[in-house]
mmCIF file of C-alpha atoms in Angstrom:
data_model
loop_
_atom_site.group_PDB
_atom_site.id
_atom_site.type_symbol
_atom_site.label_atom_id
_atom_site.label_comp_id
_atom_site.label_asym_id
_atom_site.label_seq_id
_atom_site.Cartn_x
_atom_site.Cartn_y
_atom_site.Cartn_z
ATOM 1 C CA UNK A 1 -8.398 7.578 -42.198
ATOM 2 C CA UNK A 2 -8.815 8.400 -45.837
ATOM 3 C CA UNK A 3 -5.939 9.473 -47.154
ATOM 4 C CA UNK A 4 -4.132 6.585 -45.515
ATOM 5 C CA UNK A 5 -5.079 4.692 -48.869
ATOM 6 C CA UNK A 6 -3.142 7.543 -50.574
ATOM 7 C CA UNK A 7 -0.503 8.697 -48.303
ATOM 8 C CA UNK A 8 1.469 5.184 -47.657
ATOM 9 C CA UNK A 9 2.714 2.915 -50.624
ATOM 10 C CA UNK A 10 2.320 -0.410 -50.053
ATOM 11 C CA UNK A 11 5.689 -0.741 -50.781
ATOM 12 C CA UNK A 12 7.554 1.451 -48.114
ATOM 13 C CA UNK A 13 5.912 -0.833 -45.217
ATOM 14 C CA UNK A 14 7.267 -3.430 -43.541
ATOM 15 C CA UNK A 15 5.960 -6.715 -43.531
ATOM 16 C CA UNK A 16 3.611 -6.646 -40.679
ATOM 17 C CA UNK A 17 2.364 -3.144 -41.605
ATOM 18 C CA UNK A 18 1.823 -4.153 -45.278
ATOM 19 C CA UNK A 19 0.031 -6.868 -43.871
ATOM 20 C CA UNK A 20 -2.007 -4.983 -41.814
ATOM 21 C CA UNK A 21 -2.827 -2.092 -44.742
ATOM 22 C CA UNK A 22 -3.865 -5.342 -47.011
ATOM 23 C CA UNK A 23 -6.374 -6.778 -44.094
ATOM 24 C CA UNK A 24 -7.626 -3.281 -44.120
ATOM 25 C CA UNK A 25 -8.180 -3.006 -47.847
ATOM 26 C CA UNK A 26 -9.491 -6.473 -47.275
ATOM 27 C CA UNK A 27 -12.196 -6.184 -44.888
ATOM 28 C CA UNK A 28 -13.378 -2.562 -44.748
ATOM 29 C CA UNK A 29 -15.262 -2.284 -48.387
ATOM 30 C CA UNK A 30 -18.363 -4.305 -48.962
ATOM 31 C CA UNK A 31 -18.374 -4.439 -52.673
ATOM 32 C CA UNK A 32 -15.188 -5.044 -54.956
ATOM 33 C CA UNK A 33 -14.488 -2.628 -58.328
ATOM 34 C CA UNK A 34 -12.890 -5.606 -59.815
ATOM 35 C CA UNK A 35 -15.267 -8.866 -60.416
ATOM 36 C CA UNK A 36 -12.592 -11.283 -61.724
ATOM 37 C CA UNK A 37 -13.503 -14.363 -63.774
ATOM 38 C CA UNK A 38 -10.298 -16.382 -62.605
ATOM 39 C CA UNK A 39 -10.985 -16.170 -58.930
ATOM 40 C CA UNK A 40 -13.869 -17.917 -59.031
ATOM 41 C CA UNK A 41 -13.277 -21.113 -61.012
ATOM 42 C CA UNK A 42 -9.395 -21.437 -59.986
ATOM 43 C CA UNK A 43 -9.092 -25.273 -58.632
ATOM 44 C CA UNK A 44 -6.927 -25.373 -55.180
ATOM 45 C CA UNK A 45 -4.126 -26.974 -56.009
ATOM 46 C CA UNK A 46 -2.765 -28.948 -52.708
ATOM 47 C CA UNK A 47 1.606 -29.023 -52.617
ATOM 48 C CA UNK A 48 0.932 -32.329 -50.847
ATOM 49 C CA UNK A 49 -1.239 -33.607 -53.819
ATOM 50 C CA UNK A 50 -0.686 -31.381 -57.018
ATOM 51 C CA UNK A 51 -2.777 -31.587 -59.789
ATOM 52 C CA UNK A 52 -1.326 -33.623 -62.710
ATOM 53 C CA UNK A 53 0.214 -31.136 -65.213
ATOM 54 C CA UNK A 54 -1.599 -32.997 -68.113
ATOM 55 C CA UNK A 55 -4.617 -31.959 -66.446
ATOM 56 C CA UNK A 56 -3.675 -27.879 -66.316
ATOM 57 C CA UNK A 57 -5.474 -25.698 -69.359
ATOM 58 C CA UNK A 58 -4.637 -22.315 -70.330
ATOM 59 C CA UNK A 59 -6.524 -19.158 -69.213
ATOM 60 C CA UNK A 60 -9.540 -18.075 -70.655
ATOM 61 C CA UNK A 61 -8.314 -14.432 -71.364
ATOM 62 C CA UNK A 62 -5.988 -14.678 -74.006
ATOM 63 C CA UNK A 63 -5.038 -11.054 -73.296
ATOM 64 C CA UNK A 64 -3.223 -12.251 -70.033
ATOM 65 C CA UNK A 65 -1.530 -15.537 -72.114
ATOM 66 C CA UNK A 66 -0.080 -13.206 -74.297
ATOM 67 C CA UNK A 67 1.586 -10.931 -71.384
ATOM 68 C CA UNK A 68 3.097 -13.992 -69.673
ATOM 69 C CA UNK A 69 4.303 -15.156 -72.869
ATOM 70 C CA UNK A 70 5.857 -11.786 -74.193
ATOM 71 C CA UNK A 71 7.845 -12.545 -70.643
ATOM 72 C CA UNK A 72 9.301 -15.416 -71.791
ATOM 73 C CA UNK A 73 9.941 -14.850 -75.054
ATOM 74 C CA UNK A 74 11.650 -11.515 -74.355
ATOM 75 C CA UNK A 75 14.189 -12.373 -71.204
ATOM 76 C CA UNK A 76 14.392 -16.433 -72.934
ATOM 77 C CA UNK A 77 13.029 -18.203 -69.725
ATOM 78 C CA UNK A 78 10.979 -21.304 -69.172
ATOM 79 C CA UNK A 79 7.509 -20.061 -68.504
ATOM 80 C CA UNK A 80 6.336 -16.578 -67.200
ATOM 81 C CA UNK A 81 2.871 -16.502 -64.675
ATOM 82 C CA UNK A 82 0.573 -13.544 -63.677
ATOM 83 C CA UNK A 83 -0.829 -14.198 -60.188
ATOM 84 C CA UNK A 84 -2.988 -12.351 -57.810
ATOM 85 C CA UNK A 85 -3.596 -12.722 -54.086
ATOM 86 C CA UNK A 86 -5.962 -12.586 -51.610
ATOM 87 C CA UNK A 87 -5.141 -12.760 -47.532
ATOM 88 C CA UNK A 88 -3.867 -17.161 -48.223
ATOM 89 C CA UNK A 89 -4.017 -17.728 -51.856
ATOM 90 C CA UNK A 90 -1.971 -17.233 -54.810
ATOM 91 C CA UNK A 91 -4.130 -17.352 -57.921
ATOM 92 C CA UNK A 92 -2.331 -18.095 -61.029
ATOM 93 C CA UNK A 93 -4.596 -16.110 -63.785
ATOM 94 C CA UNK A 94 -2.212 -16.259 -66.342
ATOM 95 C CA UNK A 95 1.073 -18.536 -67.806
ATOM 96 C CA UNK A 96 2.893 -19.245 -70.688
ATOM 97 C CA UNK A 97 5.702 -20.905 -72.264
ATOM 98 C CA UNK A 98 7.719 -19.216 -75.015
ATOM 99 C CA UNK A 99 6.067 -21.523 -78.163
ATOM 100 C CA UNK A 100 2.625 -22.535 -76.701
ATOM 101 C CA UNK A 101 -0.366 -21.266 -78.979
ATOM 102 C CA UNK A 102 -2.570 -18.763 -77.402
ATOM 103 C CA UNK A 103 -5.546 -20.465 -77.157
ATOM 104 C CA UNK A 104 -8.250 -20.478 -74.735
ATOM 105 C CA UNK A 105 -8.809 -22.967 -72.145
ATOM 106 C CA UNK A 106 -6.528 -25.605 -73.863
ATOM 107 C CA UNK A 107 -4.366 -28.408 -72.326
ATOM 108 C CA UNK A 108 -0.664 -28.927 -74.282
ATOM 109 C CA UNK A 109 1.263 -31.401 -74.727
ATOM 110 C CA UNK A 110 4.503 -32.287 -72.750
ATOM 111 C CA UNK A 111 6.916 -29.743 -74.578
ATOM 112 C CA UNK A 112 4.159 -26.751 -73.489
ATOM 113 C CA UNK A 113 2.695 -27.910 -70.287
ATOM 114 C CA UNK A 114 1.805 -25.901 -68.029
ATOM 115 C CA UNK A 115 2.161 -25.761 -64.782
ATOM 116 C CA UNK A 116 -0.206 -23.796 -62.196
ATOM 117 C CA UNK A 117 -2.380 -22.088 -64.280
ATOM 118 C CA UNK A 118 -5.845 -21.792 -63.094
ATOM 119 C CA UNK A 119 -5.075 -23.203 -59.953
ATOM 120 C CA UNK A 120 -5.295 -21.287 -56.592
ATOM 121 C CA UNK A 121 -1.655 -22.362 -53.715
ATOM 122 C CA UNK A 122 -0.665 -21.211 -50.276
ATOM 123 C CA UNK A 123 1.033 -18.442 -50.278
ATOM 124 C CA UNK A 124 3.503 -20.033 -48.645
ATOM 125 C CA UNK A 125 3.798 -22.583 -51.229
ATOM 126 C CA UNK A 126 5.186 -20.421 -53.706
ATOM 127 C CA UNK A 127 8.163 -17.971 -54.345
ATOM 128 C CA UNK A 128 6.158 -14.721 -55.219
ATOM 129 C CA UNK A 129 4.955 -14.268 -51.687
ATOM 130 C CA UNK A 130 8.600 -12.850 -50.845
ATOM 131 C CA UNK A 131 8.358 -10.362 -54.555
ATOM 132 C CA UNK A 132 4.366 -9.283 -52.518
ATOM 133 C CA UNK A 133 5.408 -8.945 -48.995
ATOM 134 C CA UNK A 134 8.952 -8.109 -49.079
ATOM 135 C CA UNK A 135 11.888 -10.235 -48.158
ATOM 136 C CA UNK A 136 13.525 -8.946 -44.065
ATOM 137 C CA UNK A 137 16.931 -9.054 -43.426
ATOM 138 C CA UNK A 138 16.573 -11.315 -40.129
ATOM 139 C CA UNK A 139 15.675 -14.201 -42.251
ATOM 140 C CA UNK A 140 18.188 -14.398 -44.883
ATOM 141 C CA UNK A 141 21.918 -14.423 -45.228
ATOM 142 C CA UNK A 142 24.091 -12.827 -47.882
ATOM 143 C CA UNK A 143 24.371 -15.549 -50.083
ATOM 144 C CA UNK A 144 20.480 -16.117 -50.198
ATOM 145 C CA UNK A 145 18.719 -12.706 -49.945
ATOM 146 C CA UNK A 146 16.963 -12.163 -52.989
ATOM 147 C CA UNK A 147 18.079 -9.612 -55.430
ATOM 148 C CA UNK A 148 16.018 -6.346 -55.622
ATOM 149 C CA UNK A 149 17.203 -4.461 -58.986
ATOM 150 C CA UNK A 150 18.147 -0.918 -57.544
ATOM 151 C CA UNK A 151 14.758 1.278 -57.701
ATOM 152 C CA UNK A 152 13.676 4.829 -56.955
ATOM 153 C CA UNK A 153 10.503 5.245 -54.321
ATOM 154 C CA UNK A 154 7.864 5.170 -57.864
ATOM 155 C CA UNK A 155 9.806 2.464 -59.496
ATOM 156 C CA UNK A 156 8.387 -1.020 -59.012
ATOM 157 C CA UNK A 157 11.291 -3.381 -57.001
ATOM 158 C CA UNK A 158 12.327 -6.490 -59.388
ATOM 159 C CA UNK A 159 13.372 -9.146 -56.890
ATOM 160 C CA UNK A 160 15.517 -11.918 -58.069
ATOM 161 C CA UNK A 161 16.864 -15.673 -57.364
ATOM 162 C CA UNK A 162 19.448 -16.298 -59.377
ATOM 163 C CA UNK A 163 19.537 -20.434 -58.202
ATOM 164 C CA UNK A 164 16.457 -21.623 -56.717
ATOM 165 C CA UNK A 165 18.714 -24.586 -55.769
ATOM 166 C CA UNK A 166 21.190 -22.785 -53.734
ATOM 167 C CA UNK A 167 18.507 -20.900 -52.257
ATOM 168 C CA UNK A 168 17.931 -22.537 -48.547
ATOM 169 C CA UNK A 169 14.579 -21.178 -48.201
ATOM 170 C CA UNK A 170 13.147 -22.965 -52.060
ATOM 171 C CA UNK A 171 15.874 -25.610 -52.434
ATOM 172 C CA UNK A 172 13.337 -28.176 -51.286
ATOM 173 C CA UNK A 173 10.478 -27.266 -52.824
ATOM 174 C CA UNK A 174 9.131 -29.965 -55.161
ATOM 175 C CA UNK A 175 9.381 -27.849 -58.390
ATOM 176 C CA UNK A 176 13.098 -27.364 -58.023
ATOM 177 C CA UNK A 177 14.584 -30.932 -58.234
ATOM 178 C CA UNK A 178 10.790 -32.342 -60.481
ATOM 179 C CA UNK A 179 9.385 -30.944 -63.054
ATOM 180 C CA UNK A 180 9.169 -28.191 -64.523
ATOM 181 C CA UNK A 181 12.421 -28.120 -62.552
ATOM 182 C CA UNK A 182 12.935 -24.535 -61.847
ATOM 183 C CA UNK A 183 16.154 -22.976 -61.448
ATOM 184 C CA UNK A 184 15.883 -19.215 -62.163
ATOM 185 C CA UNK A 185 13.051 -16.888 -61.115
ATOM 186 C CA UNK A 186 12.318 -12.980 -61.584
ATOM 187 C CA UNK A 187 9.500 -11.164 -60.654
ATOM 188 C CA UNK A 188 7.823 -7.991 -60.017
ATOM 189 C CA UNK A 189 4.821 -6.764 -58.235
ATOM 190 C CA UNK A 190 1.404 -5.602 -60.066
ATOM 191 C CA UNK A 191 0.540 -2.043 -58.235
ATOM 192 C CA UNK A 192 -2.462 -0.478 -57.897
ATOM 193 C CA UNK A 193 -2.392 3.301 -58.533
ATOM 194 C CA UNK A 194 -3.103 3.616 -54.804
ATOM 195 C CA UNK A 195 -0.174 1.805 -53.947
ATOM 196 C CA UNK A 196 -1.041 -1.485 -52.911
ATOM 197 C CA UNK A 197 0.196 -4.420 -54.589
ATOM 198 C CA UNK A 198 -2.494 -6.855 -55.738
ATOM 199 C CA UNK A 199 -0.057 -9.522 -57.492
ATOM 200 C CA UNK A 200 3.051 -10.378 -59.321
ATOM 201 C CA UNK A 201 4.540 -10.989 -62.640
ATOM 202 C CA UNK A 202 7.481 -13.425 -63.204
ATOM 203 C CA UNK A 203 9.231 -15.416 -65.070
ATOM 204 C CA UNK A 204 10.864 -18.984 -64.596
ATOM 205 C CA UNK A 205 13.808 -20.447 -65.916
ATOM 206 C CA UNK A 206 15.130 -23.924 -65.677
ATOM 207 C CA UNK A 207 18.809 -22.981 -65.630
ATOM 208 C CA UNK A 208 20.488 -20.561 -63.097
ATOM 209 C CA UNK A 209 21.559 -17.179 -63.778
ATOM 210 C CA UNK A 210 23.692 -14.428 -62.569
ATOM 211 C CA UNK A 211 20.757 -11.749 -62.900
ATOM 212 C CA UNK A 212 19.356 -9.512 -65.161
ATOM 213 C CA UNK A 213 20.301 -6.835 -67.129
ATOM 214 C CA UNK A 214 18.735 -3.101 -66.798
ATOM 215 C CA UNK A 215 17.153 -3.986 -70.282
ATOM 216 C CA UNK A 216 15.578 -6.923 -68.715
ATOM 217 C CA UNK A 217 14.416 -5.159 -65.343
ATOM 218 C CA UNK A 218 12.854 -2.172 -67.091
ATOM 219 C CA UNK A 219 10.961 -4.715 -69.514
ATOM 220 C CA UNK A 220 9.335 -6.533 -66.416
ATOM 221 C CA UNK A 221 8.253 -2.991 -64.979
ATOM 222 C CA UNK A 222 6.685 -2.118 -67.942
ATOM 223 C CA UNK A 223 4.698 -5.586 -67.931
ATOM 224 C CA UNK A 224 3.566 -4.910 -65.034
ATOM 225 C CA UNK A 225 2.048 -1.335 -65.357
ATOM 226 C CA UNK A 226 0.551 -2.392 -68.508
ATOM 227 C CA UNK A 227 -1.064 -5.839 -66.748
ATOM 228 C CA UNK A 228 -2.194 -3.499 -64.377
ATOM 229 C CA UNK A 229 -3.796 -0.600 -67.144
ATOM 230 C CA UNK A 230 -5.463 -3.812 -68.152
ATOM 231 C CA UNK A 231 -7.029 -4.703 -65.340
ATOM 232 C CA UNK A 232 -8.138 -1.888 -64.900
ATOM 233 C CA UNK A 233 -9.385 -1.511 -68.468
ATOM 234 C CA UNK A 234 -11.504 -4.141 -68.051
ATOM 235 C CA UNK A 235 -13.136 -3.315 -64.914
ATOM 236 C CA UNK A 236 -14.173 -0.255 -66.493
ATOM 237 C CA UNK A 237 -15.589 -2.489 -69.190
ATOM 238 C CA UNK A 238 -17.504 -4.440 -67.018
ATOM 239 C CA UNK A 239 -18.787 -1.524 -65.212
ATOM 240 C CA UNK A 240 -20.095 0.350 -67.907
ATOM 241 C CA UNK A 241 -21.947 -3.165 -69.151
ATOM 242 C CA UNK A 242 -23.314 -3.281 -65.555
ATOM 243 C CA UNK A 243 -24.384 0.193 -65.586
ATOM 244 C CA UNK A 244 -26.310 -0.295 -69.187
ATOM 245 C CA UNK A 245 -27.917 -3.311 -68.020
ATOM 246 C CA UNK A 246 -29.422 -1.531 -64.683
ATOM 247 C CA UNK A 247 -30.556 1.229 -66.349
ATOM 248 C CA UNK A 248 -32.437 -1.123 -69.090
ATOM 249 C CA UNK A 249 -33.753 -2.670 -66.424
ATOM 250 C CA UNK A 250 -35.327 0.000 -64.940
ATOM 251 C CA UNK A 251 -36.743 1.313 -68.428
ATOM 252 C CA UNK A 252 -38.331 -1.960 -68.583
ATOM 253 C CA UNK A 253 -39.778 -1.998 -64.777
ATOM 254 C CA UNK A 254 -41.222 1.787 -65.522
ATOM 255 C CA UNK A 255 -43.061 0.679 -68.893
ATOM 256 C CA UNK A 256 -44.005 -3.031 -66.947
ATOM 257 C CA UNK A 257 -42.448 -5.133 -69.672
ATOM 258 C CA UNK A 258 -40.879 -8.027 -67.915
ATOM 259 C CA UNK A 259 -38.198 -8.861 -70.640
ATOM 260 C CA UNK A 260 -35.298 -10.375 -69.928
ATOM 261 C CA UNK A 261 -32.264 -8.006 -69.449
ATOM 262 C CA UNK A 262 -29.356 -9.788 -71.481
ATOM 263 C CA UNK A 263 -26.475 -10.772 -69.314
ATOM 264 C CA UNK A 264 -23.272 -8.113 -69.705
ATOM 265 C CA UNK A 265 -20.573 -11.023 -70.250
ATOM 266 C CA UNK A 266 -19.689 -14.393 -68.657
ATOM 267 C CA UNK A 267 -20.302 -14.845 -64.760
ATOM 268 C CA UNK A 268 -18.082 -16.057 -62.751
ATOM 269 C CA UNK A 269 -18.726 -19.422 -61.291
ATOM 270 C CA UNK A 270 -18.930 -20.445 -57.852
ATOM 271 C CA UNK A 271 -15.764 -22.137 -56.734
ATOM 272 C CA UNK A 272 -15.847 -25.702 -55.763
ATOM 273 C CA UNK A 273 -13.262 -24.850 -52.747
ATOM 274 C CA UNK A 274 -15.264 -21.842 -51.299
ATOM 275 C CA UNK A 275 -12.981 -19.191 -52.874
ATOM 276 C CA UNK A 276 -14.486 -15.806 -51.995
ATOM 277 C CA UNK A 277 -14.156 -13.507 -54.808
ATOM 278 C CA UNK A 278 -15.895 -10.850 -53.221
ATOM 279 C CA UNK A 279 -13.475 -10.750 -50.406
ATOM 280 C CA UNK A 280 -10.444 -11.289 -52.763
ATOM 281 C CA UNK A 281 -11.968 -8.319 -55.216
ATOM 282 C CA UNK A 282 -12.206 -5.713 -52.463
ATOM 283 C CA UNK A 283 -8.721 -4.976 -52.521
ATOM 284 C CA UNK A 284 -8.507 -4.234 -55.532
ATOM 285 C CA UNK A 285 -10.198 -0.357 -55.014
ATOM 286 C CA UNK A 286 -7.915 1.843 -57.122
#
């Protein structure tokens, strides 16, 4: 059963298997190499009730603004997000308009508002469910079946709508006819080097398109290997911190001091909606 991890992409499953291979990655590890600080404090934000866009703030990890807004800036679109999943969320970590500042944790004005960020939807709610689980052929029709950018087995699919309007599966969603009145939308998922696809970058614009160019599909790739080195990066981070701190610890139990061990960085909060970041965090084993 080990090398199953290793010896089936994510990506070459169909929907119920990939489903199944996530549950499994899911349920069957006990502790998570990835302790996000998103996951924890992300507000649910309820399609029926949405939170007011004056009240959305940027993410605390400026890093991540900076990726969604190279996104927009580089293929001109509205806003571009950075969202991870767990088995019924879709946490949006990450977003960014083209001129917004990057600063922490701050609310913009109308021109720069934001949209989801730091809020956790259904999965069902939103578009990049179809980029995560793949789109099948029995649901769709030729004039709405999203459009994958041709892709070799180790390239990363970019799946495209080129009018959210015309689309019969989003045209009544309530972002397409209100604000921020999406039109366009790209994405791509965010891969773990074992194959299984932990999120999605994309980009939003609020005018349809005919698609994008191979320029434009090899950017988002790109984006989404280096989100993903990042990630990683700083898990690693975190881990060595972790490591130091145990290991001080111990120093201190052996010579019975009882000082304080300082903390290794800021902990996530508990969520007010019972988020479980332990259970989203043990997929993420690369």
């Amino acid at each position: 059963m080990g090398d199953i991890q290793v010896c089936i992409p994510y990506a070459t499953l169909g929907p119920p298997e990939a489903q199944r291979s996530r549950t499994w990655w899911l349920t069957n590890f006990g502790k998570p190499r990835y302790d996000s600080f998103h996951i924890p404090s992300a507000v649910f934000n309820n399609p029926d009730r949405p939170i007011p866009i004056s009240s959305i703030s940027s993410s605390t990890d400026t890093g991540l603004t900076a990726f969604a807004q190279l996104g927009a800036l580089r293929l001109n679109a509205s806003r571009a997000l950075i969202s991870l999943f767990d088995r019924q969320h879709q946490y949006v970590v990450a977003e960014a308009t083209r001129s917004m500042p990057l600063s922490p944790n701050t609310k913009y004005p109308t021109q720069n508002h934001l949209w989801l960020c730091g809020t956790a939807i259904p999965r069902t709610f939103g578009i990049c469910e179809h980029v995560l689980v793949g789109a099948t052929q029995d649901q769709e029709t030729p004039s709405t079946r999203l459009q994958t950018a041709p892709s070799y087995e180790s390239e990363l699919p970019v799946s495209v709508v080129p009018d959210l309007a015309a689309d019969r599966r989003f045209c009544n969603r309530p972002y397409i006819n209100a604000a921020p009145y999406n039109r366009f939308y790209a994405g791509v998922p965010i891969r773990s080097p074992k194959g299984i696809n932990i999120g999605v970058y994309c980009i939003f614009d609020d005018r349809p398109r005919s698609g994008l160019d191979a320029d434009s599909v090899q950017f988002l790739r790109d984006m989404s290997r280096t989100i993903m080195d990042y990630l990683h990066a700083r898990r690693v981070t975190e881990s060595y911190r972790r490591s130091e701190r145990m290991v001080q610890g111990l120093g201190n139990f052996i010579e019975g001091r009882d000082d304080p061990v300082p903390t290794a960085g800021p902990t996530p909060r508990p969520s007010p909606n019972g988020f479980d970041p332990t259970v989203l965090g043990a997929c993420w084993w690369w």
